[in-house]
């Protein structure tokens, strides 16, 4: 099971420790799942996580806030066992983040379904010409009587193809740039919304490019006020960014655990591999990076839970450090496993593929550095 001493850190309450224990038992009984047919595997994971009550944490009741420490603990634990289980859980939260934080009474009814695993949401922000440059979104939302008509394209949309509903960010035109965007809740079955292409990546999960061709939605589908789309997207990412760090932390912990097992069981030059001092140097670096990442992740989560309005700097630091250090930790694990480290299907080979995208999505590492620098410069 690896090191769980971090659960005694002052960031956590007893209810967090109980949650971690309950989930650990669930993971040992249910994970990993077969990833062979990825859409079905994901649907199954969402249903099972919903039936076990863990998806309750992905949304908050009105006037309550999301418990970010629970979100991070769940993501870390799931990622340590199975990256696809982490993905399935995370998307229930990210997909509905805008509704959970800003949704109207009618929109919030969807939360009953996403929190029980009966509906799958997606978060549709990225476009072919607007990834890191969110303010460049081109998709249009034009008023037509009491409706809106959406036209444009979204790409790299996780759960694209299996989602029941999409939270879509489009240009409504109240002002140029970031201030002219709004957010909309669009059921997948709405006429004109098509899955144009399924995208395939090195650690497979449902992913698609979507086209919107005269997609008509009622005014009640708009989340928040006109022109609030950018603010809503950033507020959602502010909550969920530290949880990406938590997933990376789970991958890194698993890599360290696998390395410790391998170091004890593999004999080299007449002694266990972990007797070699250069291997010990790797293990020390790995353990140090895991603990440093955990401190940053749970500092960010705790700060949000303690009522900080924004945790932009803390979340950016958590995501940047945890994802970049996990890549280094996993690379060292592959190295220490020798040939078995690159054998298709081995745990560390899977981790090596799973960690990579986390350094790109929800704000690439380079972008996190800019965010951190700006908060530093702004504070002088
Ligand atoms: C597996 C996966 C899942 C995803 N899921 C979703 C999803 O569910 N919903 C969604 O909306 N999007 C999703 N995305 C999209 C993701 O958020 C974007 O890929 C990401 O924001 C980067 O955008 P881009 O790919 O267009 O790269 P670009 O914006 O073209 O950036 C390319 C690179 O340029 C560098 N860079 C960018 N900006 C700067 C800067 N200011 N300074 C210095 N360097 C910079 C970074 O290294 C970056 O990786 C997903 C992506 C992947 C890979």
CSV table of C-alpha atoms and ligand atoms in Angstrom, one decimal:
chain,number,residue,atom,x,y,z
A,1,UNK,CA,0.0,0.0,0.0
A,2,UNK,CA,3.0,2.3,0.4
A,3,UNK,CA,3.5,5.3,2.7
A,4,UNK,CA,0.3,6.7,4.2
A,5,UNK,CA,1.9,8.8,6.9
A,6,UNK,CA,0.9,12.0,5.1
A,7,UNK,CA,-2.7,11.3,6.2
A,8,UNK,CA,-1.5,12.4,9.7
A,9,UNK,CA,-0.5,15.9,8.4
A,10,UNK,CA,-2.6,18.7,9.9
A,11,UNK,CA,-4.2,19.4,6.5
A,12,UNK,CA,-6.6,16.5,7.2
A,13,UNK,CA,-9.5,15.7,9.5
A,14,UNK,CA,-10.7,12.3,10.6
A,15,UNK,CA,-13.4,12.2,7.9
A,16,UNK,CA,-10.6,12.5,5.3
A,17,UNK,CA,-8.7,9.6,6.8
A,18,UNK,CA,-11.9,7.5,6.9
A,19,UNK,CA,-12.6,8.4,3.3
A,20,UNK,CA,-9.0,7.4,2.3
A,21,UNK,CA,-9.4,4.0,4.1
A,22,UNK,CA,-12.8,3.3,2.6
A,23,UNK,CA,-11.6,4.1,-0.9
A,24,UNK,CA,-8.4,2.1,-0.5
A,25,UNK,CA,-10.5,-1.0,0.3
A,26,UNK,CA,-12.7,-0.3,-2.6
A,27,UNK,CA,-9.7,0.1,-5.0
A,28,UNK,CA,-8.2,-3.2,-3.8
A,29,UNK,CA,-11.4,-5.0,-4.5
A,30,UNK,CA,-12.3,-3.3,-7.8
A,31,UNK,CA,-9.2,-2.0,-9.6
A,32,UNK,CA,-7.6,-2.1,-12.1
A,33,UNK,CA,-10.2,-2.7,-14.7
A,34,UNK,CA,-9.6,-4.0,-18.2
A,35,UNK,CA,-9.0,-0.9,-20.4
A,36,UNK,CA,-9.5,-2.9,-23.6
A,37,UNK,CA,-12.7,-1.3,-24.7
A,38,UNK,CA,-12.1,2.1,-23.2
A,39,UNK,CA,-15.6,3.6,-23.7
A,40,UNK,CA,-17.3,0.7,-21.9
A,41,UNK,CA,-14.6,0.6,-19.2
A,42,UNK,CA,-15.2,4.3,-18.5
A,43,UNK,CA,-19.0,4.0,-18.4
A,44,UNK,CA,-18.5,1.0,-16.0
A,45,UNK,CA,-16.2,2.9,-13.7
A,46,UNK,CA,-18.6,5.9,-13.5
A,47,UNK,CA,-21.5,3.6,-12.7
A,48,UNK,CA,-19.4,1.7,-10.0
A,49,UNK,CA,-18.0,4.9,-8.5
A,50,UNK,CA,-21.5,6.3,-8.4
A,51,UNK,CA,-23.0,3.2,-6.8
A,52,UNK,CA,-20.3,3.3,-4.1
A,53,UNK,CA,-21.0,6.9,-3.2
A,54,UNK,CA,-17.6,8.3,-4.2
A,55,UNK,CA,-19.1,10.6,-6.9
A,56,UNK,CA,-21.0,12.5,-4.2
A,57,UNK,CA,-17.7,14.4,-3.7
A,58,UNK,CA,-17.7,15.7,-7.4
A,59,UNK,CA,-20.4,18.3,-6.8
A,60,UNK,CA,-21.5,20.6,-4.0
A,61,UNK,CA,-25.0,21.2,-2.8
A,62,UNK,CA,-26.2,24.8,-3.3
A,63,UNK,CA,-24.5,27.2,-0.8
A,64,UNK,CA,-21.9,24.6,0.1
A,65,UNK,CA,-18.4,24.3,-1.4
A,66,UNK,CA,-16.6,21.4,-2.9
A,67,UNK,CA,-14.2,19.7,-0.5
A,68,UNK,CA,-11.0,20.0,-2.4
A,69,UNK,CA,-9.0,17.9,0.1
A,70,UNK,CA,-11.5,15.0,-0.5
A,71,UNK,CA,-11.3,15.5,-4.3
A,72,UNK,CA,-7.5,15.4,-4.1
A,73,UNK,CA,-7.4,12.3,-1.8
A,74,UNK,CA,-9.8,10.5,-4.1
A,75,UNK,CA,-7.8,11.3,-7.2
A,76,UNK,CA,-4.5,10.4,-5.6
A,77,UNK,CA,-5.8,7.1,-4.4
A,78,UNK,CA,-7.5,6.2,-7.7
A,79,UNK,CA,-4.5,7.2,-9.8
A,80,UNK,CA,-2.3,5.0,-7.7
A,81,UNK,CA,-4.5,2.0,-8.6
A,82,UNK,CA,-5.7,2.8,-12.1
A,83,UNK,CA,-5.4,6.0,-14.2
A,84,UNK,CA,-8.7,5.4,-16.0
A,85,UNK,CA,-10.5,5.2,-12.7
A,86,UNK,CA,-9.0,8.6,-11.8
A,87,UNK,CA,-10.0,10.0,-15.2
A,88,UNK,CA,-13.6,8.7,-14.8
A,89,UNK,CA,-13.9,10.3,-11.4
A,90,UNK,CA,-12.2,13.6,-12.3
A,91,UNK,CA,-14.4,14.3,-15.3
A,92,UNK,CA,-17.6,13.9,-13.3
A,93,UNK,CA,-16.2,16.9,-11.2
A,94,UNK,CA,-14.6,19.0,-13.9
A,95,UNK,CA,-17.4,18.4,-16.4
A,96,UNK,CA,-20.0,19.7,-13.9
A,97,UNK,CA,-17.7,22.2,-12.2
A,98,UNK,CA,-19.5,25.2,-13.8
A,99,UNK,CA,-22.9,23.9,-12.8
A,100,UNK,CA,-21.8,23.0,-9.3
A,101,UNK,CA,-20.3,26.5,-8.7
A,102,UNK,CA,-22.7,28.7,-10.8
A,103,UNK,CA,-25.6,26.6,-12.0
A,104,UNK,CA,-29.3,27.6,-11.7
A,105,UNK,CA,-31.8,25.4,-9.9
A,106,UNK,CA,-32.9,23.7,-13.2
A,107,UNK,CA,-29.3,23.1,-14.3
A,108,UNK,CA,-28.4,21.7,-10.9
A,109,UNK,CA,-30.9,18.9,-11.4
A,110,UNK,CA,-28.3,17.3,-13.6
A,111,UNK,CA,-26.0,17.0,-10.6
A,112,UNK,CA,-28.3,14.3,-9.1
A,113,UNK,CA,-27.5,12.2,-12.1
A,114,UNK,CA,-23.7,13.0,-12.4
A,115,UNK,CA,-23.2,12.4,-8.6
A,116,UNK,CA,-24.8,9.0,-8.8
A,117,UNK,CA,-23.1,7.9,-12.0
A,118,UNK,CA,-26.2,7.9,-14.1
A,119,UNK,CA,-25.0,10.7,-16.5
A,120,UNK,CA,-21.6,11.6,-17.8
A,121,UNK,CA,-20.6,15.2,-18.4
A,122,UNK,CA,-17.8,16.9,-20.3
A,123,UNK,CA,-16.0,20.3,-20.2
A,124,UNK,CA,-15.7,21.8,-23.7
A,125,UNK,CA,-13.3,24.8,-23.6
A,126,UNK,CA,-10.5,24.0,-26.1
A,127,UNK,CA,-10.8,24.7,-29.8
A,128,UNK,CA,-8.3,24.1,-32.7
A,129,UNK,CA,-7.1,27.7,-32.5
A,130,UNK,CA,-7.7,28.2,-28.8
A,131,UNK,CA,-5.9,25.9,-26.4
A,132,UNK,CA,-3.6,27.8,-24.0
A,133,UNK,CA,-5.0,31.0,-25.5
A,134,UNK,CA,-8.5,30.6,-24.0
A,135,UNK,CA,-9.5,34.2,-24.8
A,136,UNK,CA,-9.2,33.4,-28.5
A,137,UNK,CA,-12.3,31.2,-28.5
A,138,UNK,CA,-14.1,31.5,-31.9
A,139,UNK,CA,-17.2,29.4,-31.3
A,140,UNK,CA,-20.2,31.7,-31.6
A,141,UNK,CA,-23.4,32.0,-29.5
A,142,UNK,CA,-25.9,34.2,-31.2
A,143,UNK,CA,-29.1,35.3,-29.7
A,144,UNK,CA,-32.3,34.3,-31.7
A,145,UNK,CA,-35.4,35.4,-29.8
A,146,UNK,CA,-35.3,33.6,-26.5
A,147,UNK,CA,-32.8,31.0,-27.7
A,148,UNK,CA,-29.1,30.9,-28.5
A,149,UNK,CA,-27.6,29.4,-31.7
A,150,UNK,CA,-24.1,27.8,-31.3
A,151,UNK,CA,-21.8,27.4,-34.3
A,152,UNK,CA,-18.1,26.2,-34.2
A,153,UNK,CA,-15.8,23.5,-33.1
A,154,UNK,CA,-14.4,22.1,-29.9
A,155,UNK,CA,-11.4,19.6,-29.7
A,156,UNK,CA,-9.6,17.5,-27.2
A,157,UNK,CA,-12.8,17.1,-25.3
A,158,UNK,CA,-12.5,14.3,-22.6
A,159,UNK,CA,-15.5,12.1,-22.5
A,160,UNK,CA,-16.3,13.3,-26.0
A,161,UNK,CA,-18.4,10.5,-27.6
A,162,UNK,CA,-19.7,9.1,-24.3
A,163,UNK,CA,-20.9,12.2,-22.5
A,164,UNK,CA,-24.6,12.9,-21.9
A,165,UNK,CA,-24.0,16.6,-21.6
A,166,UNK,CA,-21.4,19.2,-22.5
A,167,UNK,CA,-20.6,22.5,-20.7
A,168,UNK,CA,-19.6,24.6,-23.7
A,169,UNK,CA,-17.8,28.0,-23.7
A,170,UNK,CA,-18.6,30.2,-26.6
A,171,UNK,CA,-18.2,33.8,-27.8
A,172,UNK,CA,-21.4,35.7,-27.0
A,173,UNK,CA,-19.8,39.1,-27.8
A,174,UNK,CA,-20.5,41.4,-24.8
A,175,UNK,CA,-16.9,42.7,-25.2
A,176,UNK,CA,-13.8,41.7,-27.1
A,177,UNK,CA,-11.5,38.9,-25.9
A,178,UNK,CA,-12.0,37.2,-22.5
A,179,UNK,CA,-14.9,39.3,-21.4
A,180,UNK,CA,-17.1,38.3,-24.4
A,181,UNK,CA,-17.5,34.6,-23.5
A,182,UNK,CA,-20.4,32.8,-21.9
A,183,UNK,CA,-21.0,29.2,-20.7
A,184,UNK,CA,-23.8,26.9,-21.8
A,185,UNK,CA,-25.1,23.5,-20.8
A,186,UNK,CA,-25.8,21.4,-23.9
A,187,UNK,CA,-27.3,17.9,-23.8
A,188,UNK,CA,-25.4,15.5,-26.1
A,189,UNK,CA,-28.6,14.7,-28.0
A,190,UNK,CA,-29.2,18.3,-29.1
A,191,UNK,CA,-29.6,18.5,-32.9
A,192,UNK,CA,-26.5,19.9,-34.7
A,193,UNK,CA,-24.0,18.7,-32.1
A,194,UNK,CA,-21.9,16.0,-33.8
A,195,UNK,CA,-18.8,13.9,-32.8
A,196,UNK,CA,-16.7,14.8,-35.8
A,197,UNK,CA,-13.6,12.7,-34.8
A,198,UNK,CA,-12.5,10.4,-32.0
A,199,UNK,CA,-9.0,11.2,-30.9
A,200,UNK,CA,-6.5,8.5,-29.8
A,201,UNK,CA,-3.7,9.2,-27.3
A,202,UNK,CA,-0.9,7.3,-25.6
A,203,UNK,CA,-2.9,6.6,-22.4
A,204,UNK,CA,-6.4,6.0,-24.0
A,205,UNK,CA,-9.5,7.6,-22.6
A,206,UNK,CA,-12.7,8.8,-24.5
A,207,UNK,CA,-11.6,12.0,-26.3
A,208,UNK,CA,-13.2,13.7,-29.3
A,209,UNK,CA,-13.5,16.7,-31.6
A,210,UNK,CA,-17.0,18.1,-31.7
A,211,UNK,CA,-18.8,20.2,-34.3
A,212,UNK,CA,-21.7,22.5,-33.5
A,213,UNK,CA,-23.9,23.3,-36.6
A,214,UNK,CA,-26.7,25.7,-35.7
A,215,UNK,CA,-27.2,24.1,-32.3
A,216,UNK,CA,-30.3,25.8,-30.8
A,217,UNK,CA,-30.5,25.9,-27.0
A,218,UNK,CA,-32.8,27.9,-24.7
A,219,UNK,CA,-31.8,30.9,-22.7
A,220,UNK,CA,-32.1,28.7,-19.6
A,221,UNK,CA,-29.1,26.7,-20.8
A,222,UNK,CA,-26.7,29.7,-20.1
A,223,UNK,CA,-24.7,29.2,-16.9
A,224,UNK,CA,-24.2,32.5,-15.0
A,225,UNK,CA,-24.5,35.9,-16.6
A,226,UNK,CA,-23.7,36.8,-20.3
A,227,UNK,CA,-20.0,37.5,-20.5
A,228,UNK,CA,-19.1,35.5,-17.4
A,229,UNK,CA,-17.7,32.5,-19.4
A,230,UNK,CA,-14.0,33.2,-18.9
A,231,UNK,CA,-14.5,33.9,-15.2
A,232,UNK,CA,-16.5,30.7,-14.8
A,233,UNK,CA,-13.9,28.6,-16.6
A,234,UNK,CA,-11.1,30.0,-14.5
A,235,UNK,CA,-13.0,29.5,-11.2
A,236,UNK,CA,-13.6,25.9,-12.2
A,237,UNK,CA,-9.9,25.4,-13.1
A,238,UNK,CA,-8.9,27.1,-9.9
A,239,UNK,CA,-10.7,24.3,-7.9
A,240,UNK,CA,-9.7,21.4,-10.2
A,241,UNK,CA,-6.1,22.3,-11.1
A,242,UNK,CA,-4.7,21.1,-7.7
A,243,UNK,CA,-6.6,17.8,-8.2
A,244,UNK,CA,-4.5,17.3,-11.4
A,245,UNK,CA,-1.5,17.6,-9.2
A,246,UNK,CA,-3.1,15.0,-6.8
A,247,UNK,CA,-3.5,12.5,-9.7
A,248,UNK,CA,0.2,13.0,-10.7
A,249,UNK,CA,1.1,12.4,-7.0
A,250,UNK,CA,-0.8,9.1,-7.1
A,251,UNK,CA,1.1,8.0,-10.2
A,252,UNK,CA,4.4,9.0,-8.6
A,253,UNK,CA,3.6,7.2,-5.3
A,254,UNK,CA,2.8,4.1,-7.3
A,255,UNK,CA,6.1,4.4,-9.2
A,256,UNK,CA,8.0,4.7,-6.0
A,257,UNK,CA,6.2,1.7,-4.5
A,258,UNK,CA,7.0,-0.4,-7.5
A,259,UNK,CA,10.6,0.7,-7.3
A,260,UNK,CA,10.9,-0.3,-3.7
A,261,UNK,CA,9.4,-3.7,-4.5
A,262,UNK,CA,11.7,-4.2,-7.4
A,263,UNK,CA,14.8,-3.0,-5.4
A,264,UNK,CA,14.1,-5.7,-2.8
A,265,UNK,CA,13.2,-8.6,-5.1
A,266,UNK,CA,15.8,-8.1,-7.9
A,267,UNK,CA,19.2,-9.4,-7.2
A,268,UNK,CA,22.2,-7.9,-8.9
A,269,UNK,CA,25.9,-8.5,-8.3
A,270,UNK,CA,25.0,-11.0,-5.6
A,271,UNK,CA,22.8,-8.6,-3.5
A,272,UNK,CA,19.4,-6.9,-3.7
A,273,UNK,CA,19.3,-4.1,-6.3
A,274,UNK,CA,18.5,-1.5,-3.6
A,275,UNK,CA,22.0,-2.1,-2.0
A,276,UNK,CA,23.5,-0.2,-4.9
A,277,UNK,CA,24.2,3.3,-3.7
A,278,UNK,CA,23.2,4.9,-7.0
A,279,UNK,CA,19.9,3.2,-6.8
A,280,UNK,CA,19.5,4.5,-3.3
A,281,UNK,CA,20.2,8.0,-4.7
A,282,UNK,CA,17.3,7.6,-7.1
A,283,UNK,CA,15.1,6.3,-4.3
A,284,UNK,CA,15.9,9.3,-2.1
A,285,UNK,CA,15.2,11.8,-4.9
A,286,UNK,CA,11.9,10.0,-5.7
A,287,UNK,CA,10.7,10.0,-2.0
A,288,UNK,CA,11.7,13.7,-1.6
A,289,UNK,CA,9.8,14.7,-4.7
A,290,UNK,CA,6.7,12.7,-3.7
A,291,UNK,CA,6.6,14.4,-0.3
A,292,UNK,CA,7.2,17.9,-1.7
A,293,UNK,CA,4.5,17.4,-4.3
A,294,UNK,CA,2.1,16.1,-1.6
A,295,UNK,CA,2.8,19.2,0.6
A,296,UNK,CA,2.1,21.6,-2.3
A,297,UNK,CA,-1.1,19.7,-3.4
A,298,UNK,CA,-2.6,19.5,0.0
A,299,UNK,CA,-1.5,23.1,0.9
A,300,UNK,CA,-3.6,24.3,-2.1
A,301,UNK,CA,-6.5,22.0,-1.3
A,302,UNK,CA,-6.5,23.0,2.4
A,303,UNK,CA,-6.3,26.7,1.6
A,304,UNK,CA,-9.4,26.5,-0.7
A,305,UNK,CA,-11.3,24.5,2.0
A,306,UNK,CA,-10.3,27.1,4.6
A,307,UNK,CA,-12.2,29.7,2.6
A,308,UNK,CA,-9.6,31.3,0.3
A,309,UNK,CA,-11.6,33.0,-2.5
A,310,UNK,CA,-8.9,32.1,-5.1
A,311,UNK,CA,-5.9,29.8,-4.9
A,312,UNK,CA,-4.5,30.7,-8.2
A,313,UNK,CA,-0.8,30.7,-7.1
A,314,UNK,CA,-1.1,27.6,-4.8
A,315,UNK,CA,-3.0,25.6,-7.4
A,316,UNK,CA,-0.5,26.5,-10.2
A,317,UNK,CA,2.4,25.5,-7.9
A,318,UNK,CA,0.8,22.3,-7.0
A,319,UNK,CA,0.0,21.3,-10.6
A,320,UNK,CA,3.3,22.4,-12.0
A,321,UNK,CA,5.5,20.7,-9.4
A,322,UNK,CA,3.5,17.5,-8.9
A,323,UNK,CA,3.2,16.8,-12.6
A,324,UNK,CA,6.8,17.7,-13.5
A,325,UNK,CA,8.2,15.8,-10.6
A,326,UNK,CA,5.9,12.8,-11.2
A,327,UNK,CA,7.4,12.5,-14.7
A,328,UNK,CA,10.9,12.5,-13.2
A,329,UNK,CA,9.9,9.9,-10.5
A,330,UNK,CA,8.3,7.6,-13.1
A,331,UNK,CA,11.3,7.9,-15.4
A,332,UNK,CA,13.6,6.8,-12.6
A,333,UNK,CA,11.2,3.9,-11.9
A,334,UNK,CA,11.4,2.8,-15.5
A,335,UNK,CA,15.2,3.0,-15.4
A,336,UNK,CA,15.5,0.9,-12.2
A,337,UNK,CA,13.1,-1.7,-13.7
A,338,UNK,CA,15.6,-2.2,-16.6
A,339,UNK,CA,14.1,-4.0,-19.6
A,340,UNK,CA,10.9,-4.7,-17.6
A,341,UNK,CA,10.4,-1.0,-17.3
A,342,UNK,CA,9.6,-0.6,-21.0
A,343,UNK,CA,7.7,-3.9,-21.3
A,344,UNK,CA,4.2,-3.3,-22.7
A,345,UNK,CA,1.7,-3.8,-19.9
A,346,UNK,CA,4.1,-3.4,-16.9
A,347,UNK,CA,2.9,-1.0,-14.3
A,348,UNK,CA,5.7,1.5,-14.7
A,349,UNK,CA,5.3,1.4,-18.5
A,350,UNK,CA,1.6,2.3,-18.0
A,351,UNK,CA,2.5,5.1,-15.6
A,352,UNK,CA,5.1,6.5,-18.1
A,353,UNK,CA,2.3,6.9,-20.7
A,354,UNK,CA,-0.3,8.1,-18.2
A,355,UNK,CA,1.6,11.0,-16.7
A,356,UNK,CA,2.5,12.8,-19.9
A,357,UNK,CA,-0.7,14.5,-20.8
A,358,UNK,CA,-1.1,16.0,-17.2
A,359,UNK,CA,1.8,18.4,-18.0
A,360,UNK,CA,-0.2,19.7,-21.0
A,361,UNK,CA,-3.9,19.9,-20.1
A,362,UNK,CA,-5.7,22.3,-17.7
A,363,UNK,CA,-2.9,24.7,-18.4
A,364,UNK,CA,0.5,23.5,-19.7
A,365,UNK,CA,3.5,23.7,-17.3
A,366,UNK,CA,4.9,26.7,-19.1
A,367,UNK,CA,1.5,28.5,-18.5
A,368,UNK,CA,1.6,27.6,-14.8
A,369,UNK,CA,5.0,29.2,-14.6
A,370,UNK,CA,3.7,32.4,-16.1
A,371,UNK,CA,0.7,32.3,-13.6
A,372,UNK,CA,3.1,31.9,-10.6
A,373,UNK,CA,5.5,34.6,-11.8
A,374,UNK,CA,2.6,37.1,-12.3
A,375,UNK,CA,1.2,36.5,-8.8
A,376,UNK,CA,4.8,37.1,-7.5
A,377,UNK,CA,5.3,40.3,-9.5
A,378,UNK,CA,1.8,41.5,-8.6
A,379,UNK,CA,2.5,41.1,-4.9
A,380,UNK,CA,5.5,43.4,-4.8
B,1,LIG,C1,-5.4,14.1,-23.0
B,1,LIG,C2,-6.0,15.5,-23.1
B,1,LIG,C3,-7.3,15.7,-22.6
B,1,LIG,C4,-7.9,17.0,-22.7
B,1,LIG,N1,-9.1,17.2,-22.2
B,1,LIG,C5,-9.7,18.4,-22.4
B,1,LIG,C6,-11.1,18.6,-22.0
B,1,LIG,O1,-11.7,17.8,-21.4
B,1,LIG,N2,-11.6,19.9,-22.2
B,1,LIG,C7,-11.0,20.9,-22.9
B,1,LIG,O2,-11.5,21.9,-23.1
B,1,LIG,N3,-9.7,20.7,-23.3
B,1,LIG,C8,-9.0,19.5,-23.0
B,1,LIG,N4,-7.7,19.3,-23.5
B,1,LIG,C9,-7.0,20.4,-24.2
B,1,LIG,C10,-5.9,21.0,-23.3
B,1,LIG,O3,-6.4,21.8,-22.3
B,1,LIG,C11,-5.0,21.7,-24.3
B,1,LIG,O4,-4.4,20.7,-25.1
B,1,LIG,C12,-4.0,22.6,-23.6
B,1,LIG,O5,-4.7,23.7,-23.0
B,1,LIG,C13,-3.0,23.1,-24.6
B,1,LIG,O6,-3.6,23.7,-25.7
B,1,LIG,P1,-3.0,23.2,-27.2
B,1,LIG,O7,-3.0,21.7,-27.2
B,1,LIG,O8,-3.8,23.9,-28.2
B,1,LIG,O9,-1.5,23.7,-27.2
B,1,LIG,P2,-1.0,25.2,-27.5
B,1,LIG,O10,-1.9,26.2,-26.9
B,1,LIG,O11,-0.8,25.3,-29.0
B,1,LIG,O12,0.3,25.2,-26.7
B,1,LIG,C14,1.4,24.4,-27.1
B,1,LIG,C15,2.5,24.5,-26.1
B,1,LIG,O13,3.0,25.8,-26.1
B,1,LIG,C16,3.5,26.1,-24.8
B,1,LIG,N5,2.9,27.4,-24.4
B,1,LIG,C17,1.6,27.7,-24.5
B,1,LIG,N6,1.3,28.9,-24.0
B,1,LIG,C18,2.5,29.4,-23.6
B,1,LIG,C19,3.0,30.6,-23.0
B,1,LIG,N7,2.1,31.6,-22.7
B,1,LIG,N8,4.3,30.7,-22.7
B,1,LIG,C20,5.2,29.8,-23.0
B,1,LIG,N9,4.8,28.6,-23.5
B,1,LIG,C21,3.5,28.4,-23.8
B,1,LIG,C22,3.2,25.0,-23.9
B,1,LIG,O14,4.4,24.1,-23.8
B,1,LIG,C23,2.1,24.2,-24.7
B,1,LIG,O15,2.1,22.9,-24.3
B,1,LIG,C24,-7.1,18.0,-23.3
B,1,LIG,C25,-5.9,17.8,-23.8
B,1,LIG,C26,-5.3,16.5,-23.7
B,1,LIG,C27,-3.9,16.3,-24.3
